[in-house]
């Protein structure tokens, strides 16, 4: 199991992993609060200022799988893999405008989740359950993919094994994560995110400076990558350094749709609602695009892997092998630790977001309406463990492709709650029943469109125009919700008032 272990890299990896483990447990005492209350355990008491929120959201959205998967996609097909860069730019104007309104109403009404807002706004338990179900379903494969990223770097260290023993290091790492998340709640990933981001920035800056210097500069890198894609293009269409005409509209719609879906995930809303105020969210919307610059640099690693002569059967192995080839062992250990820690932060926030949603929007309204705050917090902690175990089981017993397919569908599903959440922040014209019917139509249509003959696909061609399945389904969703709202007006109670969406004003 350890015959081929890179001992120097492994020692650095374990030392840094131990550091963040200590931080995870110490975090329970940070910004002290009663962790037997859900808003303290699951939202950090809503006391995270602009800096902490920046690191938490950045650590939450730019994950270990991002570092592995985005350059892997570029390595496999070229320019199309860069769609992740524009989508992480498009999202922030939307966040600047909408998320402060959500924070205001959530703070004034005590909402913990997006589904809490849905029930308060529309008075529909069915729509609340649909939003909660969609969020939990889409989050599970997202967590599993963090494990994929972590396992890739553990394997690159030289760990080998047969059967379940091959997953032993990953299982140990995830048990540690589960324990300190249970104890410290959202404070743990918030504190670890500082370390994670500093390490990722060091890794990326070193990679975009040192690797090109060793390979003859960026001109040589693009030339070498272009030759590889040209050789592949004969057998695989739509591969290259630039987009083909057929890729342009799918690229644009995929970027727009992915941006609209991103902050609908429970973990993204958990990061937003844990902020100390709407000002902290707006400042983050202005500064978080710095991560998009880093993401663009990370994507370039796919080209660098070709120029370095990296040849792997699975593109997800390209970046670990590039790091091993281009850096000394101790720095490779540092880079691998950065990627692994980059899995811990989002996995922790995702499990907390899913646990909050299950507790507040599934268990409490439908099973135990009179549960105490202590019971609510206990159940959320327990669910965070169960969610992590579920993600681990997916990795241990199912093909990785299963998680990848579900992740692809996750974006298609999450965008279907966009009308209920975002339109609901501005208007009550739509009824809960209409939005629920629209959600069902969009959910089924998006899933059906993604069902390809050989694999799940993210885009479809309709009328000669290629587009993201999530956006096509969203158009049907909104059309149905509009028609139903016209013929069946809502009579359900809206517990919010216009003033609840506005920033609190200081007394004169």
Short mmCIF file of C-alpha atoms in Angstrom, two decimals:
data_model
loop_
_atom_site.label_atom_id
_atom_site.label_comp_id
_atom_site.label_asym_id
_atom_site.label_seq_id
_atom_site.Cartn_x
_atom_site.Cartn_y
_atom_site.Cartn_z
CA UNK A 1 0.00 0.00 0.00
CA UNK A 2 2.91 2.37 0.71
CA UNK A 3 5.71 0.79 -1.34
CA UNK A 4 5.66 3.64 -3.86
CA UNK A 5 4.96 6.40 -1.36
CA UNK A 6 6.59 9.79 -1.94
CA UNK A 7 7.68 10.22 1.68
CA UNK A 8 8.77 13.86 1.47
CA UNK A 9 5.54 15.00 -0.17
CA UNK A 10 3.49 12.84 2.20
CA UNK A 11 5.18 14.28 5.30
CA UNK A 12 4.39 17.85 4.18
CA UNK A 13 0.84 16.80 3.28
CA UNK A 14 0.18 15.19 6.67
CA UNK A 15 1.70 18.09 8.63
CA UNK A 16 -0.55 20.65 6.92
CA UNK A 17 -3.58 18.39 7.20
CA UNK A 18 -2.92 18.06 10.95
CA UNK A 19 -2.74 21.85 11.24
CA UNK A 20 -6.19 22.38 9.78
CA UNK A 21 -7.58 19.54 11.89
CA UNK A 22 -6.51 21.38 15.04
CA UNK A 23 -8.02 24.59 13.65
CA UNK A 24 -11.28 22.77 12.97
CA UNK A 25 -11.70 21.74 16.60
CA UNK A 26 -10.44 25.06 18.03
CA UNK A 27 -12.99 26.90 15.88
CA UNK A 28 -15.77 25.88 18.31
CA UNK A 29 -14.50 28.63 20.66
CA UNK A 30 -14.19 31.27 17.95
CA UNK A 31 -16.81 34.05 18.12
CA UNK A 32 -18.34 32.21 21.03
CA UNK A 33 -22.00 31.32 20.81
CA UNK A 34 -24.44 28.65 21.97
CA UNK A 35 -23.90 25.83 19.47
CA UNK A 36 -27.09 24.19 20.70
CA UNK A 37 -28.98 26.75 18.62
CA UNK A 38 -29.19 26.17 14.86
CA UNK A 39 -28.41 29.73 13.79
CA UNK A 40 -25.21 29.58 15.87
CA UNK A 41 -24.08 26.13 14.70
CA UNK A 42 -25.32 26.37 11.12
CA UNK A 43 -24.82 30.09 10.35
CA UNK A 44 -22.04 31.09 12.76
CA UNK A 45 -24.49 33.35 14.60
CA UNK A 46 -24.73 35.55 11.46
CA UNK A 47 -21.62 37.37 12.71
CA UNK A 48 -19.15 36.88 9.84
CA UNK A 49 -17.90 40.23 8.52
CA UNK A 50 -16.77 41.04 5.00
CA UNK A 51 -13.34 39.40 5.28
CA UNK A 52 -14.53 36.14 6.81
CA UNK A 53 -17.41 35.96 4.33
CA UNK A 54 -14.95 36.52 1.49
CA UNK A 55 -12.83 33.57 2.53
CA UNK A 56 -15.86 31.42 3.36
CA UNK A 57 -17.66 32.05 0.06
CA UNK A 58 -14.44 31.79 -1.92
CA UNK A 59 -13.54 28.55 -0.15
CA UNK A 60 -17.08 27.32 -0.64
CA UNK A 61 -17.38 28.07 -4.37
CA UNK A 62 -13.82 27.44 -5.61
CA UNK A 63 -13.20 23.90 -4.49
CA UNK A 64 -10.69 21.09 -4.75
CA UNK A 65 -12.72 19.63 -7.55
CA UNK A 66 -12.47 22.98 -9.34
CA UNK A 67 -8.68 22.75 -9.20
CA UNK A 68 -8.81 19.21 -10.56
CA UNK A 69 -11.82 19.29 -12.91
CA UNK A 70 -11.57 22.65 -14.71
CA UNK A 71 -8.01 22.12 -16.02
CA UNK A 72 -8.89 18.46 -16.64
CA UNK A 73 -11.72 19.59 -18.93
CA UNK A 74 -9.34 22.02 -20.68
CA UNK A 75 -6.80 19.19 -20.96
CA UNK A 76 -9.44 16.95 -22.54
CA UNK A 77 -11.24 19.30 -24.96
CA UNK A 78 -9.52 22.69 -24.91
CA UNK A 79 -11.18 26.13 -24.90
CA UNK A 80 -14.68 24.90 -24.03
CA UNK A 81 -13.40 24.09 -20.54
CA UNK A 82 -13.00 27.83 -19.89
CA UNK A 83 -16.80 28.28 -19.58
CA UNK A 84 -16.28 28.23 -15.80
CA UNK A 85 -14.45 31.56 -15.96
CA UNK A 86 -17.23 33.75 -17.44
CA UNK A 87 -19.87 32.10 -15.30
CA UNK A 88 -18.02 33.00 -12.11
CA UNK A 89 -17.85 36.59 -13.40
CA UNK A 90 -21.50 36.85 -14.43
CA UNK A 91 -22.74 35.73 -11.03
CA UNK A 92 -21.48 38.64 -8.93
CA UNK A 93 -23.65 41.47 -10.30
CA UNK A 94 -26.61 39.20 -9.62
CA UNK A 95 -25.36 38.54 -6.09
CA UNK A 96 -24.83 42.28 -5.49
CA UNK A 97 -28.44 43.05 -6.37
CA UNK A 98 -30.37 40.09 -4.97
CA UNK A 99 -28.58 38.50 -2.03
CA UNK A 100 -28.67 41.57 0.30
CA UNK A 101 -32.48 41.52 -0.04
CA UNK A 102 -32.51 37.84 0.88
CA UNK A 103 -30.24 38.49 3.87
CA UNK A 104 -32.48 41.34 5.09
CA UNK A 105 -35.68 39.33 5.04
CA UNK A 106 -33.96 36.23 6.46
CA UNK A 107 -32.47 38.25 9.31
CA UNK A 108 -35.76 39.95 10.18
CA UNK A 109 -37.84 36.77 9.98
CA UNK A 110 -35.29 34.31 11.41
CA UNK A 111 -34.94 32.29 8.21
CA UNK A 112 -32.02 29.83 8.14
CA UNK A 113 -32.46 28.51 4.58
CA UNK A 114 -33.78 29.52 1.18
CA UNK A 115 -36.71 27.15 1.66
CA UNK A 116 -37.60 28.99 4.90
CA UNK A 117 -38.01 32.13 2.80
CA UNK A 118 -40.11 30.24 0.24
CA UNK A 119 -42.61 29.11 2.88
CA UNK A 120 -42.78 32.52 4.49
CA UNK A 121 -43.26 34.26 1.15
CA UNK A 122 -45.72 31.91 -0.56
CA UNK A 123 -47.26 29.94 2.32
CA UNK A 124 -46.84 26.72 0.33
CA UNK A 125 -45.45 23.65 2.08
CA UNK A 126 -45.34 21.83 -1.26
CA UNK A 127 -43.09 24.48 -2.81
CA UNK A 128 -40.98 24.60 0.37
CA UNK A 129 -40.48 20.82 0.16
CA UNK A 130 -39.67 20.98 -3.57
CA UNK A 131 -36.98 23.61 -2.99
CA UNK A 132 -35.53 21.66 -0.05
CA UNK A 133 -35.59 18.36 -1.99
CA UNK A 134 -33.87 19.95 -5.00
CA UNK A 135 -31.13 21.48 -2.85
CA UNK A 136 -30.35 18.30 -0.92
CA UNK A 137 -30.45 16.12 -4.05
CA UNK A 138 -28.07 18.42 -5.94
CA UNK A 139 -25.69 18.85 -3.02
CA UNK A 140 -24.95 15.16 -2.40
CA UNK A 141 -22.98 14.55 -5.64
CA UNK A 142 -21.27 17.93 -5.17
CA UNK A 143 -19.85 16.67 -1.87
CA UNK A 144 -18.90 13.35 -3.46
CA UNK A 145 -16.91 15.20 -6.12
CA UNK A 146 -14.90 16.96 -3.43
CA UNK A 147 -13.85 13.49 -2.35
CA UNK A 148 -12.85 12.69 -5.92
CA UNK A 149 -10.50 15.68 -5.91
CA UNK A 150 -9.06 14.70 -2.55
CA UNK A 151 -8.58 11.08 -3.59
CA UNK A 152 -6.75 12.06 -6.77
CA UNK A 153 -4.02 13.86 -4.82
CA UNK A 154 -3.80 11.10 -2.21
CA UNK A 155 -3.25 8.60 -5.02
CA UNK A 156 -0.63 10.90 -6.55
CA UNK A 157 1.31 10.74 -3.27
CA UNK A 158 1.78 7.04 -3.99
CA UNK A 159 -0.87 5.38 -1.83
CA UNK A 160 -1.98 2.15 -3.47
CA UNK A 161 -4.26 -0.63 -2.38
CA UNK A 162 -6.89 -3.11 -3.41
CA UNK A 163 -10.64 -2.86 -2.88
CA UNK A 164 -11.83 -0.81 0.08
CA UNK A 165 -8.26 -0.49 1.43
CA UNK A 166 -7.47 1.80 -1.50
CA UNK A 167 -9.92 4.30 0.03
CA UNK A 168 -8.54 4.08 3.60
CA UNK A 169 -6.68 7.45 3.61
CA UNK A 170 -9.71 9.22 2.15
CA UNK A 171 -12.02 7.63 4.72
CA UNK A 172 -9.77 8.71 7.61
CA UNK A 173 -9.63 12.28 6.28
CA UNK A 174 -13.40 12.43 5.96
CA UNK A 175 -14.03 11.02 9.44
CA UNK A 176 -11.85 13.81 10.85
CA UNK A 177 -13.80 16.36 8.80
CA UNK A 178 -17.11 14.95 10.03
CA UNK A 179 -16.05 15.17 13.69
CA UNK A 180 -14.90 18.76 13.74
CA UNK A 181 -17.84 19.92 11.62
CA UNK A 182 -20.17 18.22 14.14
CA UNK A 183 -18.44 20.00 17.01
CA UNK A 184 -17.79 23.47 15.53
CA UNK A 185 -20.42 23.89 12.82
CA UNK A 186 -19.86 26.64 10.23
CA UNK A 187 -17.07 28.17 12.32
CA UNK A 188 -14.75 25.29 11.33
CA UNK A 189 -14.77 25.79 7.53
CA UNK A 190 -14.78 29.58 8.02
CA UNK A 191 -11.54 29.39 10.01
CA UNK A 192 -9.89 26.77 7.77
CA UNK A 193 -10.81 28.77 4.65
CA UNK A 194 -8.11 31.32 5.55
CA UNK A 195 -5.40 28.63 5.39
CA UNK A 196 -6.90 27.01 2.31
CA UNK A 197 -7.06 30.19 0.27
CA UNK A 198 -3.52 31.30 1.13
CA UNK A 199 -2.20 27.87 0.10
CA UNK A 200 -4.20 27.81 -3.15
CA UNK A 201 -2.94 31.26 -4.10
CA UNK A 202 0.70 30.24 -3.39
CA UNK A 203 0.22 27.07 -5.46
CA UNK A 204 -1.37 28.88 -8.41
CA UNK A 205 1.10 31.78 -8.47
CA UNK A 206 4.02 29.35 -8.35
CA UNK A 207 2.46 27.23 -11.10
CA UNK A 208 1.82 30.10 -13.54
CA UNK A 209 5.33 31.49 -13.02
CA UNK A 210 7.61 28.47 -12.59
CA UNK A 211 6.02 25.97 -15.00
CA UNK A 212 5.98 28.34 -18.04
CA UNK A 213 9.59 29.29 -17.23
CA UNK A 214 10.56 25.61 -17.40
CA UNK A 215 8.53 24.96 -20.58
CA UNK A 216 9.83 27.87 -22.63
CA UNK A 217 7.10 30.44 -21.95
CA UNK A 218 3.41 30.74 -22.68
CA UNK A 219 3.96 30.88 -26.44
CA UNK A 220 5.56 27.45 -26.37
CA UNK A 221 2.78 26.14 -24.12
CA UNK A 222 -0.01 27.27 -26.46
CA UNK A 223 1.87 25.95 -29.49
CA UNK A 224 2.39 22.54 -27.92
CA UNK A 225 -1.21 22.30 -26.70
CA UNK A 226 -2.48 23.38 -30.13
CA UNK A 227 -0.60 20.51 -31.78
CA UNK A 228 -2.12 18.00 -29.37
CA UNK A 229 -5.66 19.26 -30.01
CA UNK A 230 -5.07 19.32 -33.77
CA UNK A 231 -4.05 15.67 -33.63
CA UNK A 232 -7.12 14.80 -31.55
CA UNK A 233 -9.56 16.82 -33.68
CA UNK A 234 -9.57 14.27 -36.49
CA UNK A 235 -11.11 11.68 -34.17
CA UNK A 236 -12.89 14.00 -31.71
CA UNK A 237 -14.76 17.03 -33.11
CA UNK A 238 -15.12 20.25 -31.13
CA UNK A 239 -11.65 20.06 -29.60
CA UNK A 240 -9.17 22.93 -29.87
CA UNK A 241 -7.47 26.02 -28.51
CA UNK A 242 -10.44 28.13 -29.59
CA UNK A 243 -14.18 27.47 -29.73
CA UNK A 244 -15.67 25.98 -32.87
CA UNK A 245 -18.79 27.72 -34.31
CA UNK A 246 -20.97 24.91 -32.94
CA UNK A 247 -19.65 25.51 -29.41
CA UNK A 248 -20.34 29.26 -29.17
CA UNK A 249 -24.03 29.27 -28.17
CA UNK A 250 -23.71 26.24 -25.83
CA UNK A 251 -20.69 27.95 -24.21
CA UNK A 252 -22.59 31.22 -23.63
CA UNK A 253 -25.80 29.63 -22.34
CA UNK A 254 -23.89 27.17 -20.16
CA UNK A 255 -22.05 30.08 -18.54
CA UNK A 256 -25.26 32.09 -17.98
CA UNK A 257 -27.24 29.13 -16.68
CA UNK A 258 -24.47 27.93 -14.37
CA UNK A 259 -24.22 31.45 -12.93
CA UNK A 260 -27.96 31.56 -12.23
CA UNK A 261 -27.83 28.16 -10.52
CA UNK A 262 -24.73 28.72 -8.38
CA UNK A 263 -26.24 30.76 -5.55
CA UNK A 264 -29.39 28.65 -5.44
CA UNK A 265 -27.42 25.79 -3.81
CA UNK A 266 -28.00 25.47 -0.03
CA UNK A 267 -24.29 25.86 0.74
CA UNK A 268 -24.05 29.14 -1.20
CA UNK A 269 -27.03 30.53 0.69
CA UNK A 270 -25.52 29.32 3.96
CA UNK A 271 -22.44 31.43 3.19
CA UNK A 272 -24.58 34.46 2.32
CA UNK A 273 -26.91 34.20 5.32
CA UNK A 274 -23.97 33.84 7.73
CA UNK A 275 -22.75 37.35 6.80
CA UNK A 276 -23.02 40.09 9.40
CA UNK A 277 -25.09 42.34 7.13
CA UNK A 278 -26.04 43.33 3.57
CA UNK A 279 -22.97 45.56 3.33
CA UNK A 280 -20.68 42.57 3.85
CA UNK A 281 -22.44 40.77 0.97
CA UNK A 282 -22.14 43.75 -1.38
CA UNK A 283 -18.44 44.19 -0.61
CA UNK A 284 -17.93 40.50 -1.38
CA UNK A 285 -19.80 40.77 -4.67
CA UNK A 286 -17.31 43.48 -5.64
CA UNK A 287 -14.17 41.63 -4.52
CA UNK A 288 -14.93 37.94 -5.12
CA UNK A 289 -14.16 38.25 -8.88
CA UNK A 290 -10.51 38.09 -7.76
CA UNK A 291 -11.15 34.36 -7.48
CA UNK A 292 -12.25 34.30 -11.12
CA UNK A 293 -8.80 35.55 -12.11
CA UNK A 294 -7.28 32.65 -10.18
CA UNK A 295 -9.73 30.26 -11.83
CA UNK A 296 -8.58 31.42 -15.26
CA UNK A 297 -4.99 30.72 -14.26
CA UNK A 298 -5.96 27.31 -12.91
CA UNK A 299 -7.65 26.46 -16.22
CA UNK A 300 -4.39 27.21 -18.04
CA UNK A 301 -2.83 24.27 -16.21
CA UNK A 302 -4.66 22.04 -18.70
CA UNK A 303 -2.63 23.53 -21.54
CA UNK A 304 0.56 23.29 -19.47
CA UNK A 305 -0.03 19.57 -18.90
CA UNK A 306 0.03 19.01 -22.66
CA UNK A 307 3.18 21.11 -23.08
CA UNK A 308 4.85 19.13 -20.28
CA UNK A 309 4.08 15.87 -22.06
CA UNK A 310 1.65 14.58 -19.43
CA UNK A 311 -0.29 11.64 -20.81
CA UNK A 312 -2.97 10.08 -18.61
CA UNK A 313 -5.95 7.86 -19.32
CA UNK A 314 -8.17 9.88 -16.95
CA UNK A 315 -7.92 13.68 -17.48
CA UNK A 316 -8.52 14.19 -13.74
CA UNK A 317 -5.05 12.79 -13.13
CA UNK A 318 -3.41 15.43 -15.35
CA UNK A 319 -2.85 18.16 -12.74
CA UNK A 320 -1.50 15.88 -9.96
CA UNK A 321 0.95 14.37 -12.45
CA UNK A 322 1.93 17.83 -13.73
CA UNK A 323 2.67 18.96 -10.16
CA UNK A 324 4.75 15.86 -9.47
CA UNK A 325 6.76 16.36 -12.65
CA UNK A 326 7.39 20.10 -12.41
CA UNK A 327 7.92 20.73 -8.68
CA UNK A 328 10.24 19.32 -5.99
CA UNK A 329 8.66 16.73 -3.72
CA UNK A 330 8.20 19.04 -0.72
CA UNK A 331 6.31 21.63 -2.80
CA UNK A 332 4.26 18.92 -4.49
CA UNK A 333 3.20 17.88 -0.97
CA UNK A 334 2.25 21.51 -0.25
CA UNK A 335 0.19 21.72 -3.46
CA UNK A 336 -1.57 18.44 -2.77
CA UNK A 337 -2.37 19.56 0.76
CA UNK A 338 -3.82 22.81 -0.66
CA UNK A 339 -6.09 20.82 -2.96
CA UNK A 340 -7.14 18.39 -0.20
CA UNK A 341 -7.88 21.22 2.25
CA UNK A 342 -9.72 22.86 -0.62
CA UNK A 343 -12.04 19.85 -0.48
CA UNK A 344 -12.63 20.04 3.27
CA UNK A 345 -13.99 23.60 3.32
CA UNK A 346 -16.74 23.20 0.70
CA UNK A 347 -17.59 19.68 1.84
CA UNK A 348 -18.16 21.00 5.37
CA UNK A 349 -20.29 23.96 4.22
CA UNK A 350 -22.27 21.77 1.81
CA UNK A 351 -23.07 19.21 4.49
CA UNK A 352 -24.12 21.99 6.89
CA UNK A 353 -26.30 23.62 4.22
CA UNK A 354 -27.98 20.30 3.41
CA UNK A 355 -28.42 19.50 7.12
CA UNK A 356 -29.98 22.90 7.85
CA UNK A 357 -32.37 22.43 4.93
CA UNK A 358 -33.41 18.92 5.95
CA UNK A 359 -33.96 19.95 9.55
CA UNK A 360 -35.86 23.19 8.90
CA UNK A 361 -37.80 22.31 5.74
CA UNK A 362 -38.36 18.55 5.80
CA UNK A 363 -38.23 17.21 9.35
CA UNK A 364 -39.70 20.11 11.35
CA UNK A 365 -42.73 20.92 9.14
CA UNK A 366 -43.64 17.36 8.20
CA UNK A 367 -42.49 15.17 11.12
CA UNK A 368 -41.88 17.13 14.33
CA UNK A 369 -43.44 20.61 14.21
CA UNK A 370 -42.92 21.32 17.91
CA UNK A 371 -39.21 20.56 18.12
CA UNK A 372 -37.15 22.67 20.53
CA UNK A 373 -34.14 24.76 19.40
CA UNK A 374 -31.81 22.25 21.11
CA UNK A 375 -33.48 19.34 19.35
CA UNK A 376 -33.29 21.24 16.04
CA UNK A 377 -29.55 21.85 16.42
CA UNK A 378 -28.92 18.22 17.45
CA UNK A 379 -30.79 16.90 14.41
CA UNK A 380 -28.86 19.20 12.05
CA UNK A 381 -25.54 18.02 13.51
CA UNK A 382 -26.62 14.41 13.06
CA UNK A 383 -27.74 15.05 9.49
CA UNK A 384 -24.41 16.66 8.64
CA UNK A 385 -22.77 13.35 9.60
CA UNK A 386 -25.27 11.31 7.59
CA UNK A 387 -24.81 13.51 4.51
CA UNK A 388 -21.03 13.03 4.63
CA UNK A 389 -21.36 9.29 5.07
CA UNK A 390 -23.72 9.20 2.09
CA UNK A 391 -21.20 11.05 -0.07
CA UNK A 392 -18.44 8.69 1.07
CA UNK A 393 -20.56 5.66 0.22
CA UNK A 394 -21.07 7.05 -3.30
CA UNK A 395 -17.30 7.18 -3.77
CA UNK A 396 -16.62 3.79 -2.15
CA UNK A 397 -19.28 1.73 -3.90
CA UNK A 398 -20.30 3.54 -7.08
CA UNK A 399 -18.38 4.53 -10.22
CA UNK A 400 -17.08 8.09 -10.20
CA UNK A 401 -19.08 8.68 -13.37
CA UNK A 402 -22.27 8.31 -11.30
CA UNK A 403 -21.33 11.33 -9.18
CA UNK A 404 -20.22 13.26 -12.27
CA UNK A 405 -23.55 12.64 -14.00
CA UNK A 406 -25.53 13.69 -10.93
CA UNK A 407 -23.40 16.83 -10.58
CA UNK A 408 -24.19 17.73 -14.19
CA UNK A 409 -27.88 17.29 -13.46
CA UNK A 410 -27.50 19.27 -10.22
CA UNK A 411 -27.08 22.55 -12.07
CA UNK A 412 -30.07 21.76 -14.31
CA UNK A 413 -32.19 21.11 -11.21
CA UNK A 414 -31.00 24.04 -9.09
CA UNK A 415 -31.80 26.66 -11.72
CA UNK A 416 -35.45 25.55 -11.56
CA UNK A 417 -35.85 27.18 -8.13
CA UNK A 418 -34.45 30.49 -9.43
CA UNK A 419 -37.92 31.95 -10.19
CA UNK A 420 -39.28 31.15 -6.74
CA UNK A 421 -36.28 32.59 -4.90
CA UNK A 422 -35.18 35.56 -7.02
CA UNK A 423 -38.55 36.70 -8.40
CA UNK A 424 -39.95 36.24 -4.92
CA UNK A 425 -37.53 38.84 -3.59
CA UNK A 426 -39.26 41.47 -5.74
CA UNK A 427 -42.82 40.40 -6.39
CA UNK A 428 -45.59 38.26 -4.95
CA UNK A 429 -47.41 38.16 -8.29
CA UNK A 430 -46.61 34.47 -8.81
CA UNK A 431 -48.51 32.00 -6.64
CA UNK A 432 -46.89 29.16 -4.74
CA UNK A 433 -48.97 26.60 -6.63
CA UNK A 434 -47.95 28.06 -10.00
CA UNK A 435 -44.27 28.07 -9.08
CA UNK A 436 -44.53 24.49 -7.84
CA UNK A 437 -46.08 23.33 -11.13
CA UNK A 438 -43.47 25.32 -13.08
CA UNK A 439 -40.69 23.74 -11.00
CA UNK A 440 -42.02 20.23 -11.74
CA UNK A 441 -42.18 20.93 -15.49
CA UNK A 442 -38.65 22.38 -15.52
CA UNK A 443 -37.24 19.56 -13.38
CA UNK A 444 -38.66 16.81 -15.59
CA UNK A 445 -37.89 18.57 -18.89
CA UNK A 446 -34.30 19.40 -17.88
CA UNK A 447 -33.68 15.80 -16.80
CA UNK A 448 -35.20 14.44 -20.00
CA UNK A 449 -33.12 16.77 -22.20
CA UNK A 450 -29.94 15.69 -20.37
CA UNK A 451 -30.60 12.02 -21.02
CA UNK A 452 -28.24 11.23 -23.91
CA UNK A 453 -27.98 7.94 -25.81
CA UNK A 454 -24.58 7.09 -24.28
CA UNK A 455 -24.20 9.57 -21.39
CA UNK A 456 -25.82 12.57 -19.69
CA UNK A 457 -25.29 15.75 -21.75
CA UNK A 458 -25.47 19.41 -20.58
CA UNK A 459 -26.72 20.99 -23.82
CA UNK A 460 -29.27 20.30 -26.54
CA UNK A 461 -29.86 21.61 -30.05
CA UNK A 462 -33.31 23.08 -30.60
CA UNK A 463 -34.14 24.72 -33.91
CA UNK A 464 -30.47 24.63 -34.90
CA UNK A 465 -29.47 26.55 -31.77
CA UNK A 466 -27.42 24.79 -29.10
CA UNK A 467 -28.30 25.77 -25.53
CA UNK A 468 -27.86 24.70 -21.92
CA UNK A 469 -30.58 22.28 -20.84
CA UNK A 470 -31.10 24.15 -17.58
CA UNK A 471 -31.98 27.38 -19.39
CA UNK A 472 -34.32 25.62 -21.84
CA UNK A 473 -36.14 23.97 -18.94
CA UNK A 474 -36.19 27.28 -17.03
CA UNK A 475 -37.97 28.98 -19.94
CA UNK A 476 -40.68 26.30 -19.82
CA UNK A 477 -40.79 26.60 -16.02
CA UNK A 478 -41.43 30.36 -16.09
CA UNK A 479 -43.95 30.11 -18.95
CA UNK A 480 -46.01 27.51 -17.08
CA UNK A 481 -45.80 29.42 -13.78
CA UNK A 482 -46.96 32.61 -15.53
CA UNK A 483 -49.96 30.97 -17.19
CA UNK A 484 -51.05 29.19 -14.00
CA UNK A 485 -50.68 32.40 -11.98
CA UNK A 486 -52.94 34.18 -14.46
CA UNK A 487 -55.76 31.67 -14.06
CA UNK A 488 -55.34 30.77 -10.38
CA UNK A 489 -54.50 33.70 -8.15
CA UNK A 490 -52.88 32.98 -4.81
CA UNK A 491 -54.86 33.36 -1.61
CA UNK A 492 -52.11 32.05 0.69
CA UNK A 493 -50.71 34.30 3.40
CA UNK A 494 -47.46 36.20 2.79
CA UNK A 495 -45.73 36.73 6.13
CA UNK A 496 -43.24 39.23 4.69
CA UNK A 497 -43.72 42.97 4.20
CA UNK A 498 -41.95 45.32 1.73
CA UNK A 499 -39.89 46.83 4.55
CA UNK A 500 -38.45 43.38 5.40
CA UNK A 501 -36.41 43.41 2.17
CA UNK A 502 -34.77 46.77 2.76
CA UNK A 503 -31.59 47.53 4.68
CA UNK A 504 -32.15 48.60 8.27
CA UNK A 505 -31.70 52.35 8.64
CA UNK A 506 -29.82 54.00 11.48
CA UNK A 507 -32.01 56.12 13.77
CA UNK A 508 -31.88 59.82 12.92
#
